[in-house]
Amino acid sequence: MMEVSYREEGVASAASSVAGRLVADGVPARLAAGDPTLWGEDAEREAAVRLGWLTLPRYSRELLPVLGGLVERARAAGLTNVVLAGMGGSSLAAEVICATADVPLTVLDTTDPGQVRRALGEQLDATVLVVAGKSGSTVETDSLLRIYERLFTDAGLAPAGRVVVVTDPGSPLEKRAVEAGYDLVLAQPDVGGRFSALSAFGLVPSALAGADVARLLDEAGEVLPLLSRDTGNPGLDLGAALGGAALAGRDKLLLEDQLSAITGLPDWIEQLVAESTGKQGRGILPVVGADPNESGDELVVAIETDLGDVRVDGPLGAQFLVWEYATALAGLLLEINPFDQPNVAESKENTAALLALPDLPAGAPAFVDGPVEVYGGATARDLPGLFAELLNAIPADGYLSIMAFLDRMAAFDAPVPEGADFEQMTDAWMMADPATLRALLALRTNRPVTFGWGPRLLHSTGQYHKGGPQNGVFLQITGAVAEDVPVPGRPYTLGRLQLAQALGDLGALETRGRPAVRLHLTDRAAGVARLLAAAQEA
């Protein structure tokens, strides 16, 4: 069963104050009943078609026979290598479910040619591709489907027996699936992408990979009756803590899960909270994988451990539902609509405009430091100086965001010493991983440093970066492509698309006057090594 406990007096006081207000207005029962008027007139129309997640613990049980049939057919055909092509809410939940269940799932929420090539080279004859997209028109998902269709066909394998499509009714992807004869699972249309963990988007790939999805629904179903209560309601307790703390200035949400049996939940929470609350110049910034700085604007929420201001205990299915409910409440307290994402489309439109040009306008570098080209308005002339400049530019209430449009699996290609033990192997991987830059720069500031992989961050924290408070400093990393991947039927490669996405997002940040610098690695491995070395040259 779920339990939310306050472990710090200031949090308990702020939460109690706002919870009393919510209860007096009948909010817990109204939200549990799906009342779309809670967030005001401007949000009512959207909320009316975005509250289906509250019914998923029951509604999704109807999917179980369908999922059983899909799994049976896949096993009979020897399809054991499950690849998920989906972005944001269409992939993050399944990744957490499968990692927690310890079943293999390859998630392609990327346009990086190296990362895609790696997946393409794995057990093609045993591969089943799940293509997941709510709108059915996401460029990344479309590109990956085209690439796999060509690959299957060229290998003499019929795509129709190897592709499963998950989408909303009436989407272009539904039409395409029907025409191609793909297995098709239609999702509940009144559920937004980031609230879709317990829908077909989370369940189809997870079931195919071997996770027990019926158990997830049981876990969510057990907590569902509590969400209408004024006391003993974990959703209310968590939502009051998030919203109450943010209203009191504690709007940096540090997520701690080191001791949890659930694997990767903060990555899912990050999208849910950032994309739901980061708009109209306000919001809650989730920070994943960071140590607390003991600063006054932090709220540490711990999953199944005492290392935070708030402790959240419960099984994964219940965690999904309670965090969704709490995020909806936090939006209400912040007086924003938690169900829209007004700034996400801007980067997509910028990308499309850039792809239409004969050449991408990368510009001229401000300076070059070994295998790293630096673009932007920096006054420094080497990387250590640039890092110092960026850290000094962070406002007193701000943060630094590192956004890497690179291959998030490439670090595992790093050479390790012969006969190395696991600790030595881990060290070698860390020193080849762009994500290590976050930890190194965090040592030099008392402000939060976040890290995100592009383009997945465009469907997640990207909304907060552009719509949230004007207090972010941005460091984008791109890289030269050694072996590109063409996209069949499209006039671009994955490498060109990836760079256009990066430049498009950078443009969206710059038009808002947000400090942003792009580092381009002319040699990816050497470039990462130079970045990590420079971060240690204070």
Coordinates of C-alpha atoms in Angstrom, one line a residue, residues 168-407:
D168 CA -4.8 7.0 -30.3
P169 CA -7.9 6.3 -32.4
G170 CA -8.0 8.3 -35.6
S171 CA -4.3 9.1 -35.7
P172 CA -2.2 8.8 -38.9
L173 CA -0.3 5.9 -37.3
E174 CA -3.6 4.0 -36.9
K175 CA -4.3 4.4 -40.6
R176 CA -0.8 3.3 -41.5
A177 CA -1.0 0.2 -39.2
V178 CA -4.3 -0.9 -40.7
E179 CA -2.9 -0.5 -44.3
A180 CA 0.3 -2.4 -43.5
G181 CA -1.5 -5.2 -41.6
Y182 CA 0.4 -4.4 -38.3
D183 CA -0.9 -5.5 -34.9
L184 CA -2.7 -2.4 -33.6
V185 CA -3.6 -1.5 -30.0
L186 CA -5.7 1.7 -29.6
A187 CA -5.1 3.7 -26.4
Q188 CA -7.7 5.5 -24.4
P189 CA -7.8 8.9 -26.1
D190 CA -8.6 11.0 -23.0
V191 CA -5.2 10.3 -21.4
G192 CA -2.3 12.7 -22.0
G193 CA 1.0 11.1 -22.9
R194 CA 2.8 11.8 -19.6
F195 CA -0.1 10.4 -17.7
S196 CA -0.3 7.2 -19.8
A197 CA 1.9 4.8 -17.7
L198 CA -1.0 2.4 -17.0
S199 CA -2.4 2.7 -20.5
A200 CA -1.6 0.7 -23.6
F201 CA 1.6 2.9 -24.0
G202 CA 3.1 1.5 -20.8
L203 CA 1.6 -1.9 -20.9
V204 CA 2.0 -3.2 -24.4
P205 CA 5.8 -3.1 -24.7
S206 CA 6.2 -4.2 -21.0
A207 CA 4.0 -7.2 -21.5
L208 CA 5.9 -8.2 -24.7
A209 CA 9.2 -7.9 -22.8
G210 CA 7.9 -10.2 -20.0
A211 CA 6.8 -7.9 -17.2
D212 CA 3.7 -8.7 -15.1
V213 CA 1.4 -5.9 -16.1
A214 CA -1.7 -7.3 -14.4
R215 CA 0.2 -6.9 -11.1
L216 CA 0.8 -3.2 -11.9
L217 CA -2.9 -2.7 -12.4
D218 CA -3.7 -4.5 -9.2
E219 CA -1.3 -2.2 -7.3
A220 CA -2.9 0.9 -8.8
G221 CA -6.4 -0.5 -8.2
E222 CA -5.6 -0.9 -4.5
V223 CA -4.7 2.8 -4.0
L224 CA -7.5 4.1 -6.3
P225 CA -10.3 4.2 -3.6
L226 CA -8.0 6.3 -1.3
L227 CA -7.8 9.1 -3.8
S228 CA -11.2 10.5 -3.0
R229 CA -10.6 10.7 0.7
D230 CA -9.8 13.8 2.7
T231 CA -7.4 11.9 5.1
G232 CA -5.3 8.9 4.5
N233 CA -5.0 9.9 0.8
P234 CA -1.4 9.5 -0.4
G235 CA -2.1 11.5 -3.6
L236 CA -3.3 14.4 -1.5
D237 CA -0.4 14.1 0.9
L238 CA 2.2 14.1 -1.9
G239 CA 0.4 16.8 -4.0
A240 CA 0.2 19.1 -1.0
A241 CA 3.9 18.6 -0.3
L242 CA 4.9 19.4 -3.9
G243 CA 2.6 22.3 -4.3
G244 CA 2.9 23.7 -0.8
A245 CA 6.7 23.6 -0.9
A246 CA 6.8 25.2 -4.4
L247 CA 4.5 28.1 -3.2
A248 CA 6.9 28.5 -0.2
G249 CA 9.8 28.9 -2.6
R250 CA 11.0 25.3 -2.6
D251 CA 10.5 24.6 -6.3
K252 CA 13.6 22.4 -7.0
L253 CA 12.4 18.8 -6.6
L254 CA 15.4 16.5 -5.9
L255 CA 14.4 12.9 -6.4
E256 CA 16.3 10.3 -4.4
D257 CA 15.9 6.6 -5.1
Q258 CA 19.2 4.9 -4.3
L259 CA 17.8 2.3 -2.0
S260 CA 14.5 1.7 -3.9
A261 CA 13.7 -1.7 -5.5
I262 CA 12.0 0.4 -8.3
T263 CA 14.5 1.2 -11.0
G264 CA 14.5 4.5 -12.8
L265 CA 11.3 6.0 -11.4
P266 CA 12.8 9.6 -11.1
D267 CA 13.3 9.7 -14.9
W268 CA 9.5 9.1 -15.4
I269 CA 8.6 11.6 -12.6
E270 CA 10.9 14.2 -14.2
Q271 CA 8.8 14.3 -17.4
L272 CA 5.5 14.2 -15.5
V273 CA 6.3 17.1 -13.2
A274 CA 8.4 19.3 -15.5
E275 CA 6.1 19.1 -18.5
S276 CA 3.0 19.5 -16.4
T277 CA 4.1 22.4 -14.2
G278 CA 6.7 24.3 -16.2
K279 CA 4.7 27.1 -17.8
Q280 CA 3.6 30.7 -17.5
G281 CA 6.9 31.5 -15.9
R282 CA 6.5 29.1 -12.9
G283 CA 6.9 25.5 -12.2
I284 CA 8.6 22.7 -10.3
L285 CA 12.0 21.7 -11.6
P286 CA 12.8 18.0 -11.0
V287 CA 16.5 17.2 -10.5
V288 CA 17.5 13.6 -11.0
G289 CA 20.7 11.9 -9.7
A290 CA 22.0 14.9 -7.7
D291 CA 23.0 15.3 -4.1
P292 CA 21.2 18.0 -2.1
N293 CA 22.9 21.3 -1.7
E294 CA 21.0 22.2 1.5
S295 CA 19.8 25.3 -0.2
G296 CA 16.5 27.0 0.7
D297 CA 14.7 26.2 -2.6
E298 CA 15.2 22.4 -2.5
L299 CA 12.6 19.8 -1.6
V300 CA 14.1 16.3 -1.4
V301 CA 11.5 13.5 -2.1
A302 CA 12.8 10.0 -1.5
I303 CA 11.4 6.8 -2.9
E304 CA 11.4 4.1 -0.2
T305 CA 14.2 5.7 1.9
D306 CA 14.6 8.1 4.8
L307 CA 17.1 10.3 2.8
G308 CA 14.6 13.1 2.1
D309 CA 12.2 15.7 3.4
V310 CA 9.3 13.5 2.1
R311 CA 9.3 9.7 1.9
V312 CA 7.1 7.9 -0.7
D313 CA 6.6 4.2 -0.2
G314 CA 4.6 1.8 -2.4
P315 CA 4.7 -0.6 -5.3
L316 CA 5.3 0.7 -8.9
G317 CA 1.7 0.6 -10.1
A318 CA 0.5 2.6 -7.1
Q319 CA 3.5 5.1 -7.5
F320 CA 2.5 5.8 -11.1
L321 CA -1.1 6.7 -10.1
V322 CA -0.3 8.7 -6.9
W323 CA 2.4 10.8 -8.7
E324 CA -0.1 11.6 -11.5
Y325 CA -2.7 12.6 -9.0
A326 CA -0.2 14.7 -7.0
T327 CA 1.1 16.4 -10.1
A328 CA -2.5 17.4 -11.0
L329 CA -2.9 18.8 -7.5
A330 CA 0.4 20.7 -7.7
G331 CA -0.8 22.3 -11.0
L332 CA -4.0 23.4 -9.3
L333 CA -2.0 25.0 -6.4
L334 CA 0.3 26.8 -8.8
E335 CA -2.7 28.0 -10.8
I336 CA -1.6 26.5 -14.1
N337 CA -3.1 23.9 -16.4
P338 CA -1.1 20.6 -15.8
F339 CA -2.5 19.0 -19.0
D340 CA -1.1 21.2 -21.8
Q341 CA 2.4 21.7 -23.1
P342 CA 2.3 25.1 -24.9
N343 CA 6.0 25.4 -25.6
V344 CA 6.8 21.9 -26.8
A345 CA 5.6 22.6 -30.4
E346 CA 8.0 25.5 -30.8
S347 CA 11.1 23.3 -31.0
K348 CA 9.3 20.9 -33.4
E349 CA 8.4 23.8 -35.7
N350 CA 11.9 25.1 -35.6
T351 CA 13.3 21.7 -36.5
A352 CA 10.9 21.4 -39.5
A353 CA 12.0 24.8 -40.7
L354 CA 15.6 23.9 -40.4
L355 CA 15.2 20.6 -42.2
A356 CA 13.7 22.5 -45.2
L357 CA 16.9 24.5 -45.7
P358 CA 19.6 23.2 -48.1
D359 CA 22.2 23.3 -45.2
L360 CA 21.8 23.6 -41.5
P361 CA 23.0 27.0 -40.3
A362 CA 25.5 25.9 -37.6
G363 CA 27.4 29.2 -37.7
A364 CA 31.0 29.7 -36.9
P365 CA 32.5 28.6 -33.5
A366 CA 33.5 31.3 -31.0
F367 CA 36.6 29.2 -30.2
V368 CA 37.9 25.6 -30.5
D369 CA 39.4 23.6 -27.6
G370 CA 40.9 20.4 -29.1
P371 CA 38.1 18.2 -30.3
V372 CA 35.4 20.6 -29.0
E373 CA 33.9 23.5 -31.0
V374 CA 32.2 26.2 -28.9
Y375 CA 29.2 28.1 -30.3
G376 CA 27.5 31.0 -28.6
G377 CA 28.2 34.3 -26.9
A378 CA 31.0 33.1 -24.5
T379 CA 33.8 35.5 -23.6
A380 CA 36.0 32.6 -22.4
R381 CA 38.5 31.1 -24.8
D382 CA 38.9 27.6 -23.4
L383 CA 36.6 25.0 -21.8
P384 CA 37.6 25.4 -18.2
G385 CA 37.0 29.2 -18.5
L386 CA 33.7 28.5 -20.3
F387 CA 32.5 26.2 -17.5
A388 CA 33.4 28.8 -14.9
E389 CA 31.6 31.5 -16.9
L390 CA 28.4 29.4 -17.1
L391 CA 28.4 28.5 -13.5
N392 CA 28.9 32.1 -12.5
A393 CA 25.9 33.0 -14.8
I394 CA 23.4 30.9 -12.8
P395 CA 21.0 33.2 -10.9
A396 CA 20.7 32.8 -7.1
D397 CA 17.4 30.9 -7.7
G398 CA 18.5 29.3 -10.9
Y399 CA 20.0 26.1 -12.3
L400 CA 22.3 24.8 -15.0
S401 CA 20.9 22.3 -17.6
I402 CA 23.2 20.1 -19.7
M403 CA 21.4 18.8 -22.8
A404 CA 23.3 16.1 -24.7
F405 CA 22.2 15.2 -28.3
L406 CA 24.4 12.1 -28.3
D407 CA 24.3 8.3 -28.0

